[in-house]
Short mmCIF file of C-alpha atoms in Angstrom, two decimals:
data_model
loop_
_atom_site.label_atom_id
_atom_site.label_comp_id
_atom_site.label_asym_id
_atom_site.label_seq_id
_atom_site.Cartn_x
_atom_site.Cartn_y
_atom_site.Cartn_z
CA MET A 267 143.72 101.08 112.33
CA ARG A 268 145.70 99.65 109.40
CA LYS A 269 145.10 96.07 110.52
CA TRP A 270 141.44 96.73 110.97
CA LEU A 271 141.22 98.11 107.42
CA PHE A 272 142.91 95.01 106.07
CA PHE A 273 140.02 92.87 107.27
CA ALA A 274 137.30 95.32 106.24
CA PRO A 275 136.68 93.89 102.72
CA LEU A 276 136.35 90.39 104.14
CA ALA A 277 133.94 91.61 106.80
CA ILE A 278 131.85 93.48 104.22
CA PHE A 279 131.85 90.46 101.93
CA LEU A 280 130.68 88.18 104.74
CA GLY A 281 128.00 90.66 105.78
CA VAL A 282 126.63 90.96 102.24
CA SER A 283 126.81 87.18 101.76
CA VAL A 284 124.77 86.49 104.88
CA PHE A 285 122.24 89.15 103.90
CA LEU A 286 121.82 87.81 100.35
CA PHE A 287 121.80 84.19 101.51
CA THR A 288 118.91 84.76 103.90
CA GLY A 289 117.20 86.62 101.05
CA LEU A 290 117.20 83.38 99.04
CA PHE A 291 114.78 81.86 101.54
CA SER A 292 112.60 84.85 102.23
CA ASP A 293 109.20 85.00 100.58
CA PRO A 294 108.01 88.47 99.58
CA TRP A 295 104.42 87.22 99.76
CA THR A 296 104.47 86.40 103.45
CA ARG A 297 103.74 89.38 105.59
CA ASP A 298 101.71 89.51 108.73
CA SER A 299 98.14 90.56 108.32
CA ALA A 300 97.40 93.97 109.79
CA LEU A 301 94.39 92.39 111.48
CA LEU A 302 96.23 89.86 113.63
CA ASN A 303 94.93 89.83 117.21
CA ARG A 304 92.13 92.16 116.30
CA PRO A 305 88.44 91.26 116.30
CA LEU A 306 86.69 90.37 113.05
CA PRO A 307 85.34 93.50 111.38
CA GLU A 308 81.62 94.24 111.62
CA PHE A 309 79.57 92.90 108.73
CA ASP A 310 76.07 91.95 107.72
CA LEU A 311 76.07 89.62 104.72
CA PRO A 312 73.75 86.97 103.26
CA ASP A 313 74.27 83.23 103.19
CA LEU A 314 75.36 82.02 99.75
CA MET A 315 72.80 79.22 99.56
CA GLN A 316 69.93 80.72 101.60
CA PRO A 317 70.17 84.47 100.93
CA GLU A 318 67.37 85.24 103.38
CA GLN A 319 69.64 84.01 106.18
CA ARG A 320 72.04 86.80 107.16
CA TRP A 321 75.33 86.45 109.00
CA ASN A 322 77.14 88.89 111.25
CA ARG A 323 80.10 88.88 113.60
CA GLU A 324 78.12 87.92 116.70
CA LEU A 325 76.65 84.82 115.03
CA LEU A 326 80.16 83.51 114.34
CA THR A 327 81.55 83.65 117.87
CA GLY A 328 81.45 80.76 120.36
CA GLU A 329 84.03 78.35 119.03
CA PRO A 330 87.29 78.66 117.08
CA PHE A 331 86.95 78.25 113.33
CA LEU A 332 88.69 78.73 110.00
CA LEU A 333 87.40 81.48 107.77
CA SER A 334 88.30 80.47 104.25
CA VAL A 335 88.17 83.04 101.45
CA TRP A 336 87.54 81.26 98.16
CA GLY A 337 85.76 81.24 94.81
CA VAL A 338 84.90 78.73 92.08
CA TRP A 339 87.02 80.77 89.66
CA CYS A 340 90.16 80.04 91.70
CA PRO A 341 92.07 76.81 90.89
CA THR A 342 94.09 76.72 94.12
CA CYS A 343 90.84 76.90 96.08
CA LYS A 344 89.66 73.74 94.29
CA ALA A 345 92.92 72.00 95.18
CA GLN A 346 92.49 72.61 98.91
CA LEU A 347 88.84 71.48 99.14
CA GLY A 348 89.78 67.79 99.55
CA PHE A 349 92.15 68.30 102.47
CA MET A 350 89.87 70.83 104.14
CA THR A 351 87.03 68.31 103.95
CA GLU A 352 89.27 65.88 105.86
CA LEU A 353 89.80 68.59 108.47
CA LYS A 354 86.06 69.04 108.77
CA GLU A 355 85.70 65.31 109.41
CA GLN A 356 88.26 65.70 112.20
CA GLY A 357 86.00 68.29 113.79
CA VAL A 358 87.40 71.56 112.49
CA LYS A 359 84.73 74.16 111.83
CA VAL A 360 85.29 75.80 108.45
CA VAL A 361 83.25 78.79 107.32
CA GLY A 362 83.50 79.90 103.70
CA LEU A 363 83.68 83.53 102.68
CA TYR A 364 82.73 83.50 99.02
CA TYR A 365 84.80 86.01 97.02
CA PRO A 366 82.95 86.82 93.81
CA LEU A 367 84.74 88.33 90.82
CA PRO A 368 83.67 91.84 89.83
CA VAL A 369 81.17 92.00 86.99
CA ASP A 370 81.46 94.74 84.42
CA PRO A 371 78.05 95.78 83.10
CA ALA A 372 79.84 97.59 80.25
CA PHE A 373 80.68 94.17 78.84
CA GLY A 374 77.15 92.86 79.27
CA ASP A 375 78.04 90.91 82.41
CA HIS A 376 75.52 90.56 85.17
CA PHE A 377 75.55 88.80 88.49
CA SER A 378 73.31 85.77 88.74
CA LEU A 379 72.95 84.27 92.19
CA GLY A 380 71.19 81.18 90.83
CA GLN A 381 74.03 80.42 88.42
CA LEU A 382 76.61 80.97 91.14
CA GLN A 383 74.78 78.63 93.53
CA ARG A 384 74.67 75.91 90.85
CA ASP A 385 78.41 76.35 90.15
CA VAL A 386 79.28 76.18 93.83
CA GLN A 387 77.09 73.12 94.41
CA ARG A 388 78.62 71.28 91.47
CA GLU A 389 82.15 72.09 92.57
CA LEU A 390 81.61 71.13 96.21
CA ALA A 391 79.90 67.88 95.21
CA TYR A 392 82.89 67.02 93.07
CA PHE A 393 85.87 68.10 95.22
CA GLY A 394 84.39 67.84 98.71
CA ASN A 395 82.52 70.28 100.90
CA PRO A 396 84.44 71.44 103.98
CA TYR A 397 82.12 74.35 104.69
CA GLN A 398 79.57 74.52 107.44
CA PHE A 399 78.07 77.37 105.47
CA ASN A 400 79.20 80.06 103.03
CA ILE A 401 78.88 83.80 103.45
CA LEU A 402 78.48 85.69 100.19
CA ASP A 403 80.80 88.67 100.31
CA GLU A 404 78.80 91.07 98.16
CA ASN A 405 81.09 93.64 96.54
CA ARG A 406 83.99 92.04 98.50
CA ARG A 407 83.39 94.57 101.26
CA LEU A 408 84.32 92.27 104.16
CA SER A 409 87.33 91.00 102.22
CA LEU A 410 88.58 94.58 101.92
CA ASP A 411 88.06 95.10 105.65
CA LEU A 412 89.96 91.85 106.27
CA GLY A 413 92.88 93.00 104.11
CA VAL A 414 92.36 90.13 101.68
CA SER A 415 94.43 90.50 98.52
CA GLY A 416 93.13 87.46 96.64
CA SER A 417 92.15 83.89 97.24
CA PRO A 418 92.63 81.43 98.75
CA GLU A 419 93.31 83.05 102.08
CA THR A 420 92.49 81.58 105.46
CA PHE A 421 92.00 83.16 108.87
CA LEU A 422 91.98 81.35 112.19
CA VAL A 423 89.39 83.02 114.42
CA ASP A 424 89.09 82.23 118.12
CA ALA A 425 85.91 81.73 120.18
CA ASN A 426 85.73 85.45 120.96
CA GLY A 427 85.84 86.41 117.30
CA LYS A 428 89.45 87.54 117.38
CA ILE A 429 91.73 86.85 114.40
CA ARG A 430 94.65 84.71 115.55
CA MET A 431 96.30 83.62 112.34
CA HIS A 432 96.31 84.45 108.66
CA HIS A 433 97.55 82.42 105.72
CA VAL A 434 97.87 83.40 102.05
CA GLY A 435 97.76 80.37 99.76
CA ASP A 436 96.28 76.92 100.03
CA ILE A 437 95.81 74.86 103.17
CA ASN A 438 97.66 71.60 102.68
CA PRO A 439 98.82 68.95 105.19
CA ARG A 440 102.19 70.65 105.68
CA VAL A 441 100.76 74.12 106.28
CA TRP A 442 98.15 72.69 108.62
CA ARG A 443 100.66 70.66 110.66
CA GLN A 444 103.29 73.37 110.91
CA LYS A 445 101.24 76.50 111.16
CA PHE A 446 97.63 75.95 112.17
CA GLU A 447 97.32 72.72 114.14
CA PRO A 448 99.17 73.70 117.34
CA ALA A 449 97.36 77.03 117.59
CA PHE A 450 93.99 75.50 116.71
CA GLU A 451 94.27 72.78 119.34
CA GLN A 452 95.26 75.30 121.95
CA LEU A 453 92.29 77.50 121.08
CA GLN A 454 89.97 74.49 121.23
CA GLN A 455 91.24 73.55 124.69
CA VAL A 456 90.82 77.10 125.92
CA GLY A 457 87.30 77.06 124.50
CA LEU A 458 86.44 73.76 126.21
CA ALA A 459 87.83 74.98 129.53
CA TYR A 460 85.79 78.14 129.15
CA GLN A 461 82.63 76.17 128.40
CA GLY A 462 83.39 73.86 131.34
CA ALA A 463 83.66 76.84 133.65
CA GLN A 464 80.22 78.07 132.60
CA PRO A 465 77.50 76.91 135.00
CA MET B 273 102.49 127.06 57.82
CA SER B 274 99.68 126.58 60.26
CA ARG B 275 99.45 122.97 59.12
CA PHE B 276 103.12 122.51 59.79
CA SER B 277 102.96 124.02 63.27
CA ALA B 278 99.93 121.90 64.08
CA LEU B 279 101.88 118.82 63.07
CA LEU B 280 104.81 119.98 65.17
CA LEU B 281 102.55 120.49 68.15
CA LEU B 282 101.11 117.02 67.72
CA LEU B 283 104.60 115.57 67.71
CA CYS B 284 105.45 117.45 70.86
CA SER B 285 102.34 116.44 72.77
CA LEU B 286 103.39 114.83 76.02
CA PRO B 287 102.33 111.27 76.71
CA LEU B 288 99.10 111.61 78.60
CA TRP B 289 97.98 109.59 81.56
CA ALA B 290 95.55 107.50 79.59
CA GLY B 291 93.75 104.46 80.85
CA GLN B 292 92.14 106.14 83.83
CA GLU B 293 88.50 105.46 84.31
CA ILE B 294 86.32 108.51 83.99
CA LEU B 295 84.89 109.21 87.40
CA PRO B 296 82.63 112.10 88.16
CA PHE B 297 84.00 114.56 90.73
CA GLU B 298 82.29 117.75 91.78
CA ASP B 299 85.54 119.69 92.14
CA ASP B 300 89.10 119.50 90.87
CA ALA B 301 90.65 119.29 94.35
CA LYS B 302 88.93 115.96 94.94
CA ARG B 303 89.88 114.66 91.52
CA GLN B 304 93.49 115.60 92.18
CA LEU B 305 93.43 113.99 95.62
CA TYR B 306 92.03 110.78 94.12
CA GLN B 307 94.71 110.71 91.40
CA GLU B 308 97.44 111.32 93.95
CA LEU B 309 96.15 108.55 96.23
CA VAL B 310 95.76 105.86 93.59
CA GLN B 311 99.32 106.51 92.48
CA GLN B 312 100.74 106.34 96.00
CA LEU B 313 98.85 103.30 97.19
CA ARG B 314 100.44 99.99 96.38
CA CYS B 315 98.60 96.95 95.13
CA PRO B 316 98.89 94.21 97.79
CA GLN B 317 98.54 91.49 95.17
CA CYS B 318 101.09 92.50 92.57
CA GLN B 319 104.27 93.33 94.51
CA ASN B 320 105.28 96.49 92.71
CA GLN B 321 102.44 98.29 91.02
CA ASN B 322 100.35 101.10 92.35
CA ILE B 323 96.61 100.61 92.35
CA ALA B 324 96.19 103.03 89.43
CA ASP B 325 98.30 100.76 87.22
CA SER B 326 96.99 97.43 88.39
CA ASN B 327 93.84 95.69 87.30
CA ALA B 328 93.86 93.04 90.03
CA VAL B 329 90.48 92.62 91.70
CA VAL B 330 91.84 93.98 94.95
CA SER B 331 93.14 97.09 93.19
CA ILE B 332 89.77 97.73 91.60
CA ASP B 333 88.16 97.41 95.04
CA MET B 334 90.74 99.71 96.59
CA ARG B 335 90.24 102.31 93.87
CA ASN B 336 86.50 102.19 94.41
CA LYS B 337 86.96 102.55 98.15
CA THR B 338 89.39 105.44 97.64
CA TYR B 339 86.84 107.13 95.38
CA GLU B 340 84.10 106.60 97.95
CA LEU B 341 86.23 108.01 100.80
CA VAL B 342 87.39 111.01 98.75
CA GLN B 343 83.79 111.74 97.78
CA GLN B 344 82.89 111.65 101.48
CA GLY B 345 85.42 114.45 101.95
CA ARG B 346 88.08 112.49 103.82
CA SER B 347 91.61 113.89 103.86
CA LYS B 348 94.59 112.24 102.20
CA GLN B 349 95.99 110.99 105.50
CA GLU B 350 92.63 109.54 106.49
CA VAL B 351 92.41 107.47 103.30
CA ILE B 352 96.00 106.25 103.72
CA ASP B 353 95.29 105.35 107.35
CA PHE B 354 92.17 103.46 106.27
CA MET B 355 94.18 101.33 103.85
CA VAL B 356 97.17 100.83 106.17
CA ASP B 357 94.75 99.75 108.89
CA ARG B 358 93.64 96.86 106.66
CA TYR B 359 96.64 96.03 104.47
CA GLY B 360 99.56 97.13 106.64
CA ASN B 361 102.38 99.53 105.80
CA PHE B 362 103.09 97.50 102.68
CA VAL B 363 100.23 99.30 100.98
CA HIS B 364 101.79 102.77 101.03
CA TYR B 365 104.91 103.65 99.09
CA SER B 366 106.46 105.77 101.83
CA PRO B 367 107.02 103.71 104.96
CA PRO B 368 106.62 105.49 108.30
CA LEU B 369 109.49 105.94 110.74
CA ASN B 370 109.25 103.19 113.36
CA PRO B 371 111.73 100.82 115.06
CA LEU B 372 111.37 98.34 112.18
CA THR B 373 112.07 100.86 109.43
CA LEU B 374 114.59 102.94 111.37
CA LEU B 375 117.47 101.35 109.46
CA LEU B 376 115.93 102.39 106.13
CA TRP B 377 115.84 106.00 107.13
CA VAL B 378 119.04 106.22 109.16
CA LEU B 379 121.41 104.23 106.94
CA PRO B 380 121.61 106.74 104.04
CA VAL B 381 122.23 109.63 106.44
CA LEU B 382 124.84 107.60 108.27
CA MET B 383 126.58 106.78 104.99
CA LEU B 384 126.58 110.42 103.98
CA VAL B 385 128.08 111.51 107.31
CA LEU B 386 130.74 108.81 107.11
CA MET B 387 131.65 109.80 103.55
CA LEU B 388 131.94 113.48 104.48
CA TRP B 389 134.06 112.63 107.48
CA TYR B 390 136.34 110.48 105.33
CA MET B 391 136.63 113.17 102.64
CA LEU B 392 137.49 115.88 105.15
CA ARG B 393 140.11 113.69 106.75
CA ARG B 394 141.76 112.97 103.41
CA ARG B 395 141.77 116.61 102.43
CA GLN B 396 143.50 117.52 105.66
CA ALA B 397 145.99 114.71 105.27
CA VAL B 398 147.17 115.67 101.76
CA PRO B 399 149.20 118.91 102.40
CA THR B 400 151.10 117.40 105.31
CA SER B 401 152.55 114.50 103.34
CA GLU B 402 153.86 114.86 99.78
CA ALA B 403 153.25 118.55 99.07
CA SER B 404 155.47 119.66 101.94
CA ASN B 405 158.53 118.13 100.39
CA PRO B 406 160.20 121.08 98.53
CA ALA B 407 162.94 118.96 96.99
CA LEU B 408 160.39 116.63 95.42
CA GLU B 409 158.34 119.58 94.19
CA GLN B 410 161.37 121.07 92.45
CA GLU B 411 162.22 117.78 90.89
CA LEU B 412 158.68 117.40 89.58
CA ASP B 413 158.68 120.96 88.18
CA ALA B 414 161.93 120.20 86.38
CA ILE B 415 160.46 117.07 84.81
CA ILE B 416 157.32 118.92 83.71
CA ASP B 417 159.34 121.77 82.20
CA ALA B 418 161.55 119.31 80.34
CA TYR B 419 158.47 117.60 78.94
CA ARG B 420 156.87 120.87 77.82
CA SER B 421 160.02 122.21 76.16
CA LYS B 422 160.28 119.02 74.10
CA LYS B 423 157.11 119.84 72.18
#
C-alpha cells in the first residue's frame, strides 16, 4: 500500500501529461456530422442560374458526388474553387449548394436574384467553375437539415443518395488526398460495378 | 421623498435580458418555452455561446426554426431532438448518458465516493494512534497549562 502510494503522484502526472498532450493536437471544430450514413434530406429547391429548373433528392442520385456548400461572401470558398475545378477536370462531379446570407428588411436590404447570379458568374469566371450546377438554398432550409454551421462545408454523397463523408473547411490537395480520395474512388468503383450489373 | 425612492428603485433595477427580438406569441407558456430553448441550445459555429447570444447565421436560422416549432405546439424535448438530429449532441448543453459520455457522468460520483471513503478511514484511524497514548496526553496538557499560566 505504502509503495503504491509513493508512485501515485508520478502516475497521476503521467496521466495528466498524456491527456493534455493529446489535447494539443485535437481540433474542437472537427466532429462527426450527425447525418453520416444517412440519406440526404428531402428538399425541393430551384437552380441558382435557371430558377424554373427545380432540384430534389431523387434527381441527384445515380453517381457519387461532392455537395459543396458555398457563397460568394465567403473568402475560403473562393480559395477552394481553383482546386475543385481541377477535381472536376479529373471527373469528379461537384454540385454547389448556394448558401445565401440572411437579408434584413429592417435595414432596407432585399434579395435580388439577378444581382446574385451576376456576382456568382463573375466569381466563377475568375476563380474557376467546379460546379455542374448550383442549387439555391432559399432560407438555408436544406443547410439546416444538413446540419451545416457555415461555409465552406462539403459532403460526399454516394450513388444512392447517402451521405458518406462530411468536411468543415476548404477542400485542398491535402484534404482531398487524405480524406476524400480513397472513399471517392471506392464509391466510384462500386457505382461502376453496379451499372455493369444492370442489363 | 417619492423622487428619492424612485431614484433608488431605478438604481436597484435588475439587469434585464435585453437584445431579444420581439416575437409575437399567443400565450406566455410558448414564449417561456422559446426563451428556455434558445438559452439551452448551443451555437454550432461559435464553440461556446447559446443561440440566444449568438448572431451567427446558423444561430439566426436555428432561432427561427425553434420559433416555428414552438408555434406549431411542439414540446421542449421534440425541439431538442430536432436539433440534435441535425447537429449532434454538441448542440445541447446537457449531454445525454451514453457509452461515450459515461465518464463525464460517473467520474464526479466516483470521486465523491472515493473522498468519503478516504475521510471515513482517516477518522477511524485517528483515535487508535496518538490519542490513545495517555502519557503523551498528560505531557501535552502540562505544556499547554504552562503556556497559559505564563500570560
